[in-house]
Amino acid sequence: MKGKTSFPPQEGAAPPSRCPDNSAFKQQRLPAWKPQLTIASVLSSFFLTGAFCLTVGVCLVLSANSVREIQVDYSDKCSDCSKLRENSSNWNKKCHCSVNFTLKEDILGDVFMYYGLQNFYQNHRRYMMSRSDAQLLGRNVNIQRSYCAPFSTYRNGTPMAPCGAIANSMFNDTIDLFYNYNSSVIRVPLLKTGNSWWTDKNVKFRNPKSYNLSSAFAGTARPPYWQKPVYLLDKDDERNNGYVNDDFIIWMRVSAFATFRNLYRRVRRIQQFAEGLPAGNYTFRISYNFPVTSFKGRKHVILSTVVWSGGSNPFLGIAYLVSGTAATLSGFVITGIHLKLRKKKTYFQK
């Protein structure tokens, strides 16, 4: 039988080398730069960082404190409606309540209206995943393969539009603002479009393509907790319906904390409100639909202005102040240690 003949290694032969190639890269001979830390460079970096953080922190805190804001809690004042909504059989019964409040000073500039929820946890993993992004892009997808269950289809197989726990729990109170001027009541004009991010409105959310929305959502049904289908969310503006509805888009951006606020409306600056909200007596008229008693939650409405740094949230400014203080104190500690060691070194040299 013919084949290759193997020869045993000769005695005294050197084993194959496992050393890397003799190149600049593999032998780590590439040119490199290593900073030479001196006491002057270290201390200057600490003090400059501290001065920068303290300056930014003071500006942010002053900016946040300049925001005008008023918050009205209507959980207790609408207790009768809350009890009515706790019984699911009363879903089709309307309930309204009013909350009066007073502005002691004018709120000048652009005024934003927010609704706030307390003790409502949106950061649960299953809750956050309970959505279909492909469906929200207007695609024809099989939502039974998504994470929307159990809010994906009804027992008869009809798919929900939109599906998922996030959409099903959408905030649906209707809040109107009235200004009590002398003996008359003036409705404050509110803008309900233009409140969502441009990327959400034009990239992440799209309606199915069809000649009208009712035919686009044919064969689907509203989520169980909704009172009307998705293509009728805004009866006054057809362009604000379906998956591109501003209120729906804002609600689908879940919060990381149990207490949060979402933008609801903006005051339209016309007539008596051209400069903002004048001082006086106001009334919130609320169509109560969103129950919170079962999870011991609370609801409130916020009227607020914004500045270049955002709303009335001093957290970022406080964080900069703490960081700047820590850097400055560290610089002083290092300076003291250096002076002490230098004094000892000078003493021993003598």
Short mmCIF file of C-alpha atoms in Angstrom, two decimals:
data_model
loop_
_atom_site.label_atom_id
_atom_site.label_comp_id
_atom_site.label_asym_id
_atom_site.label_seq_id
_atom_site.Cartn_x
_atom_site.Cartn_y
_atom_site.Cartn_z
CA MET A 1 0.00 0.00 0.00
CA LYS A 2 1.54 3.28 -1.14
CA GLY A 3 1.40 6.39 1.03
CA LYS A 4 3.37 9.25 2.47
CA THR A 5 6.27 8.33 4.69
CA SER A 6 6.61 10.34 7.93
CA PHE A 7 10.00 10.73 9.52
CA PRO A 8 10.44 11.16 13.27
CA PRO A 9 11.95 14.50 14.40
CA GLN A 10 15.70 14.45 14.58
CA GLU A 11 17.30 14.49 17.98
CA GLY A 12 18.57 17.90 19.06
CA ALA A 13 16.31 19.86 16.65
CA ALA A 14 14.91 23.12 18.08
CA PRO A 15 11.13 23.18 18.68
CA PRO A 16 9.06 25.63 16.59
CA SER A 17 9.17 29.14 18.01
CA ARG A 18 5.99 30.59 19.61
CA CYS A 19 7.37 34.12 19.79
CA PRO A 20 5.50 36.85 17.87
CA ASP A 21 6.97 38.27 14.71
CA ASN A 22 9.74 40.81 15.01
CA SER A 23 7.56 43.77 13.96
CA ALA A 24 6.94 47.12 15.60
CA PHE A 25 3.28 46.31 16.20
CA LYS A 26 3.70 42.82 17.68
CA GLN A 27 6.79 43.78 19.68
CA GLN A 28 5.02 46.89 21.04
CA ARG A 29 7.53 49.34 19.67
CA LEU A 30 5.01 51.73 18.13
CA PRO A 31 5.42 55.39 19.07
CA ALA A 32 3.17 56.37 21.98
CA TRP A 33 2.39 59.42 24.06
CA LYS A 34 2.17 59.29 27.82
CA PRO A 35 1.15 62.38 29.75
CA GLN A 36 3.56 63.56 32.37
CA LEU A 37 1.38 64.46 35.32
CA THR A 38 2.78 67.35 37.31
CA ILE A 39 1.29 68.97 40.37
CA ALA A 40 0.51 72.09 38.35
CA SER A 41 -1.39 70.22 35.61
CA VAL A 42 -3.33 68.07 38.10
CA LEU A 43 -4.39 70.96 40.31
CA SER A 44 -5.31 73.17 37.35
CA SER A 45 -7.52 70.42 35.89
CA PHE A 46 -9.34 69.97 39.22
CA PHE A 47 -9.87 73.69 39.79
CA LEU A 48 -10.90 74.41 36.20
CA THR A 49 -13.37 71.51 36.22
CA GLY A 50 -14.79 72.68 39.54
CA ALA A 51 -15.15 76.27 38.33
CA PHE A 52 -16.85 75.14 35.12
CA CYS A 53 -19.33 72.84 36.90
CA LEU A 54 -20.14 75.43 39.56
CA THR A 55 -20.78 78.11 36.94
CA VAL A 56 -23.04 75.86 34.85
CA GLY A 57 -24.81 74.61 37.99
CA VAL A 58 -25.60 78.11 39.21
CA CYS A 59 -26.95 79.07 35.76
CA LEU A 60 -29.13 75.96 35.59
CA VAL A 61 -30.54 76.41 39.10
CA LEU A 62 -31.34 80.08 38.49
CA SER A 63 -32.94 79.19 35.17
CA ALA A 64 -35.07 76.44 36.72
CA ASN A 65 -36.19 78.76 39.53
CA SER A 66 -37.34 81.35 37.00
CA VAL A 67 -39.97 78.97 35.61
CA ARG A 68 -43.53 79.91 36.53
CA GLU A 69 -45.58 76.84 37.41
CA ILE A 70 -48.86 76.00 39.10
CA GLN A 71 -50.03 72.47 39.90
CA VAL A 72 -53.64 71.51 40.64
CA ASP A 73 -54.50 68.09 42.06
CA TYR A 74 -58.01 66.97 41.10
CA SER A 75 -57.98 63.44 42.55
CA ASP A 76 -60.09 64.31 45.61
CA LYS A 77 -62.24 66.99 44.02
CA CYS A 78 -63.37 64.50 41.38
CA SER A 79 -63.92 61.65 43.86
CA ASP A 80 -67.51 61.02 42.72
CA CYS A 81 -66.35 60.46 39.14
CA SER A 82 -63.51 58.30 40.41
CA LYS A 83 -65.95 56.00 42.21
CA LEU A 84 -68.09 55.80 39.08
CA ARG A 85 -65.12 54.80 36.91
CA GLU A 86 -64.01 52.05 39.30
CA ASN A 87 -67.00 50.02 38.11
CA SER A 88 -66.18 48.87 34.58
CA SER A 89 -69.88 48.56 33.71
CA ASN A 90 -70.14 52.37 33.81
CA TRP A 91 -67.65 52.89 30.99
CA ASN A 92 -70.27 54.53 28.75
CA LYS A 93 -71.54 56.94 31.43
CA LYS A 94 -70.15 60.45 31.24
CA CYS A 95 -68.88 62.20 34.35
CA HIS A 96 -67.63 65.78 34.62
CA CYS A 97 -66.10 67.75 37.45
CA SER A 98 -64.70 71.26 37.90
CA VAL A 99 -61.71 72.56 39.82
CA ASN A 100 -61.29 76.28 40.55
CA PHE A 101 -57.96 77.98 41.15
CA THR A 102 -56.48 81.47 41.13
CA LEU A 103 -53.41 82.93 39.45
CA LYS A 104 -52.06 85.69 41.67
CA GLU A 105 -49.64 86.90 38.99
CA ASP A 106 -49.52 86.85 35.21
CA ILE A 107 -47.81 83.92 33.54
CA LEU A 108 -46.12 85.55 30.59
CA GLY A 109 -44.80 83.79 27.52
CA ASP A 110 -45.63 80.37 26.16
CA VAL A 111 -47.71 78.38 28.64
CA PHE A 112 -47.79 74.59 28.52
CA MET A 113 -50.42 72.33 30.07
CA TYR A 114 -49.34 68.93 31.39
CA TYR A 115 -51.24 66.09 33.00
CA GLY A 116 -49.45 64.31 35.81
CA LEU A 117 -49.84 60.82 37.23
CA GLN A 118 -48.56 59.58 40.55
CA ASN A 119 -47.87 55.95 41.52
CA PHE A 120 -48.37 54.74 37.92
CA TYR A 121 -45.46 52.42 37.05
CA GLN A 122 -44.61 52.29 33.37
CA ASN A 123 -41.13 50.80 33.80
CA HIS A 124 -42.22 47.18 34.17
CA ARG A 125 -40.48 45.08 31.54
CA ARG A 126 -43.59 43.32 30.24
CA TYR A 127 -45.49 46.59 30.10
CA MET A 128 -42.72 48.35 28.16
CA MET A 129 -42.44 45.50 25.66
CA SER A 130 -46.21 45.22 25.14
CA ARG A 131 -46.37 47.04 21.80
CA SER A 132 -45.82 46.40 18.11
CA ASP A 133 -43.54 48.97 16.49
CA ALA A 134 -44.18 47.43 13.08
CA GLN A 135 -47.92 47.97 13.53
CA LEU A 136 -47.34 51.57 14.62
CA LEU A 137 -45.44 52.12 11.36
CA GLY A 138 -48.61 51.28 9.45
CA ARG A 139 -47.46 47.86 8.29
CA ASN A 140 -49.75 44.88 7.88
CA VAL A 141 -48.25 42.49 10.43
CA ASN A 142 -49.41 39.48 12.40
CA ILE A 143 -49.64 40.94 15.90
CA GLN A 144 -50.17 37.48 17.41
CA ARG A 145 -46.42 37.01 17.00
CA SER A 146 -45.67 40.26 18.82
CA TYR A 147 -45.38 41.01 22.53
CA CYS A 148 -48.86 42.60 22.66
CA ALA A 149 -50.58 39.66 24.37
CA PRO A 150 -53.02 39.60 26.07
CA PHE A 151 -54.03 42.84 24.30
CA SER A 152 -53.46 41.58 20.77
CA THR A 153 -56.72 40.06 19.56
CA TYR A 154 -60.24 39.49 20.84
CA ARG A 155 -61.68 36.01 21.33
CA ASN A 156 -63.24 36.06 17.88
CA GLY A 157 -59.81 36.72 16.35
CA THR A 158 -60.29 40.43 15.59
CA PRO A 159 -56.92 42.21 15.99
CA MET A 160 -56.65 45.28 18.18
CA ALA A 161 -55.40 48.53 16.72
CA PRO A 162 -53.25 49.63 18.39
CA CYS A 163 -52.29 46.54 20.34
CA GLY A 164 -50.44 46.18 23.63
CA ALA A 165 -50.79 47.17 27.27
CA ILE A 166 -49.26 50.64 26.76
CA ALA A 167 -51.84 51.68 24.18
CA ASN A 168 -54.69 50.06 26.10
CA SER A 169 -53.91 52.12 29.24
CA MET A 170 -53.73 55.44 27.41
CA PHE A 171 -54.68 58.51 29.46
CA ASN A 172 -58.07 59.68 28.21
CA ASP A 173 -59.27 62.46 30.52
CA THR A 174 -60.42 65.56 28.66
CA ILE A 175 -59.27 68.81 30.29
CA ASP A 176 -60.54 72.27 29.33
CA LEU A 177 -59.44 75.59 30.82
CA PHE A 178 -61.77 78.56 31.38
CA TYR A 179 -60.95 82.12 32.42
CA ASN A 180 -63.48 83.86 34.68
CA TYR A 181 -63.27 87.45 33.49
CA ASN A 182 -65.62 89.82 35.36
CA SER A 183 -69.03 88.18 34.96
CA SER A 184 -68.22 86.21 31.82
CA VAL A 185 -66.48 82.87 31.30
CA ILE A 186 -63.93 82.72 28.47
CA ARG A 187 -62.63 79.44 27.15
CA VAL A 188 -58.84 79.49 26.93
CA PRO A 189 -57.78 78.43 23.40
CA LEU A 190 -55.55 75.36 23.54
CA LEU A 191 -53.40 73.75 20.84
CA LYS A 192 -53.50 69.96 20.72
CA THR A 193 -51.14 69.46 17.77
CA GLY A 194 -47.45 70.18 17.44
CA ASN A 195 -46.75 68.81 20.92
CA SER A 196 -44.89 65.63 19.93
CA TRP A 197 -41.35 65.24 18.63
CA TRP A 198 -40.80 65.60 14.90
CA THR A 199 -39.05 62.23 14.72
CA ASP A 200 -42.02 60.53 16.37
CA LYS A 201 -44.58 62.19 14.15
CA ASN A 202 -42.72 61.57 10.88
CA VAL A 203 -40.52 58.51 11.48
CA LYS A 204 -41.68 56.22 14.29
CA PHE A 205 -45.47 56.50 13.81
CA ARG A 206 -47.35 56.24 10.52
CA ASN A 207 -50.86 55.38 9.47
CA PRO A 208 -51.66 52.53 7.07
CA LYS A 209 -51.87 53.69 3.48
CA SER A 210 -55.44 53.96 2.24
CA TYR A 211 -57.80 56.53 0.74
CA ASN A 212 -59.29 57.15 4.21
CA LEU A 213 -58.52 56.06 7.77
CA SER A 214 -61.74 54.18 8.40
CA SER A 215 -60.99 51.81 5.52
CA ALA A 216 -57.32 51.61 6.57
CA PHE A 217 -58.35 50.22 9.96
CA ALA A 218 -61.12 48.00 8.60
CA GLY A 219 -61.10 44.57 10.20
CA THR A 220 -59.61 45.84 13.46
CA ALA A 221 -61.14 46.89 16.79
CA ARG A 222 -60.27 49.42 19.45
CA PRO A 223 -58.45 48.30 22.62
CA PRO A 224 -60.76 47.17 25.45
CA TYR A 225 -60.32 50.32 27.59
CA TRP A 226 -60.83 52.77 24.74
CA GLN A 227 -64.14 54.52 24.14
CA LYS A 228 -63.61 55.16 20.42
CA PRO A 229 -61.48 53.69 17.62
CA VAL A 230 -58.05 55.00 16.80
CA TYR A 231 -59.17 56.75 13.60
CA LEU A 232 -61.62 58.92 15.58
CA LEU A 233 -59.31 60.21 18.32
CA ASP A 234 -59.63 63.78 17.04
CA LYS A 235 -62.95 64.68 15.45
CA ASP A 236 -61.83 68.26 14.72
CA ASP A 237 -58.63 67.50 12.80
CA GLU A 238 -58.43 64.51 10.46
CA ARG A 239 -54.64 64.83 10.26
CA ASN A 240 -54.42 64.22 14.00
CA ASN A 241 -56.00 60.78 13.90
CA GLY A 242 -54.76 57.22 13.88
CA TYR A 243 -51.25 56.37 15.00
CA VAL A 244 -50.05 59.95 14.38
CA ASN A 245 -52.33 61.45 17.03
CA ASP A 246 -50.21 63.67 19.29
CA ASP A 247 -51.79 62.50 22.56
CA PHE A 248 -51.26 58.87 21.58
CA ILE A 249 -47.63 59.43 20.50
CA ILE A 250 -46.78 61.22 23.76
CA TRP A 251 -48.37 58.46 25.86
CA MET A 252 -46.43 55.74 24.03
CA ARG A 253 -43.16 57.30 25.27
CA VAL A 254 -43.13 55.55 28.65
CA SER A 255 -41.67 57.10 31.79
CA ALA A 256 -38.87 55.70 33.92
CA PHE A 257 -40.45 56.83 37.19
CA ALA A 258 -43.78 56.20 38.92
CA THR A 259 -44.54 59.94 39.11
CA PHE A 260 -44.38 61.70 35.76
CA ARG A 261 -45.99 64.33 33.59
CA ASN A 262 -46.82 64.41 29.89
CA LEU A 263 -47.45 67.41 27.69
CA TYR A 264 -51.18 67.75 26.99
CA ARG A 265 -51.84 71.16 25.44
CA ARG A 266 -50.31 74.56 24.70
CA VAL A 267 -52.06 77.87 25.26
CA ARG A 268 -52.73 79.60 21.98
CA ARG A 269 -51.54 83.18 22.27
CA ILE A 270 -54.42 85.17 20.84
CA GLN A 271 -56.82 87.85 22.10
CA GLN A 272 -56.69 88.15 25.93
CA PHE A 273 -53.99 85.46 26.04
CA ALA A 274 -51.58 87.01 23.52
CA GLU A 275 -49.01 87.63 26.29
CA GLY A 276 -49.79 84.45 28.24
CA LEU A 277 -52.24 83.80 31.05
CA PRO A 278 -53.36 86.93 32.92
CA ALA A 279 -53.86 86.87 36.67
CA GLY A 280 -57.35 85.99 37.84
CA ASN A 281 -59.72 83.13 38.53
CA TYR A 282 -59.68 80.02 36.36
CA THR A 283 -61.55 76.73 36.18
CA PHE A 284 -60.51 73.31 34.96
CA ARG A 285 -63.46 71.36 33.54
CA ILE A 286 -62.58 67.71 33.36
CA SER A 287 -64.28 64.83 31.64
CA TYR A 288 -63.18 62.06 34.01
CA ASN A 289 -62.39 58.75 32.28
CA PHE A 290 -59.07 57.51 33.69
CA PRO A 291 -59.47 55.69 37.06
CA VAL A 292 -56.53 55.73 39.49
CA THR A 293 -58.02 54.52 42.78
CA SER A 294 -57.23 50.85 42.15
CA PHE A 295 -53.46 51.48 42.23
CA LYS A 296 -53.64 54.32 44.81
CA GLY A 297 -52.66 56.90 42.26
CA ARG A 298 -53.32 60.60 41.95
CA LYS A 299 -53.86 62.96 39.04
CA HIS A 300 -53.01 66.61 38.62
CA VAL A 301 -52.81 69.32 35.96
CA ILE A 302 -49.77 71.56 35.60
CA LEU A 303 -49.53 74.94 33.92
CA SER A 304 -45.92 75.87 33.32
CA THR A 305 -43.55 77.97 31.27
CA VAL A 306 -40.23 76.74 29.88
CA VAL A 307 -36.78 78.30 29.64
CA TRP A 308 -33.63 77.53 27.65
CA SER A 309 -32.76 74.69 30.06
CA GLY A 310 -36.23 73.12 30.03
CA GLY A 311 -38.91 73.08 32.69
CA SER A 312 -38.90 73.45 36.45
CA ASN A 313 -36.45 70.68 37.28
CA PRO A 314 -33.36 71.71 39.32
CA PHE A 315 -31.85 68.20 39.35
CA LEU A 316 -29.31 68.85 36.58
CA GLY A 317 -28.19 72.11 38.17
CA ILE A 318 -27.81 70.46 41.58
CA ALA A 319 -25.81 67.64 39.99
CA TYR A 320 -23.43 70.18 38.43
CA LEU A 321 -23.08 72.00 41.76
CA VAL A 322 -22.27 68.79 43.61
CA SER A 323 -19.73 67.76 40.97
CA GLY A 324 -18.10 71.20 40.97
CA THR A 325 -17.92 71.27 44.76
CA ALA A 326 -16.38 67.79 44.85
CA ALA A 327 -13.77 68.72 42.23
CA THR A 328 -12.85 71.96 44.01
CA LEU A 329 -12.58 70.28 47.40
CA SER A 330 -10.43 67.54 45.87
CA GLY A 331 -8.15 70.22 44.45
CA PHE A 332 -7.72 71.82 47.89
CA VAL A 333 -7.06 68.43 49.53
CA ILE A 334 -4.41 67.55 46.94
CA THR A 335 -2.85 71.00 47.41
CA GLY A 336 -2.65 70.47 51.17
CA ILE A 337 -1.11 67.03 50.79
CA HIS A 338 1.44 68.35 48.32
CA LEU A 339 2.47 71.25 50.57
CA LYS A 340 2.77 68.95 53.56
CA LEU A 341 4.95 66.42 51.70
CA ARG A 342 7.12 69.17 50.20
CA LYS A 343 7.69 70.66 53.64
CA LYS A 344 8.76 67.27 54.99
CA LYS A 345 11.07 66.72 52.03
CA THR A 346 12.70 70.12 52.55
CA TYR A 347 13.14 69.38 56.27
CA PHE A 348 14.88 66.03 55.67
CA GLN A 349 17.16 67.51 53.01
CA LYS A 350 18.42 70.04 55.50
#
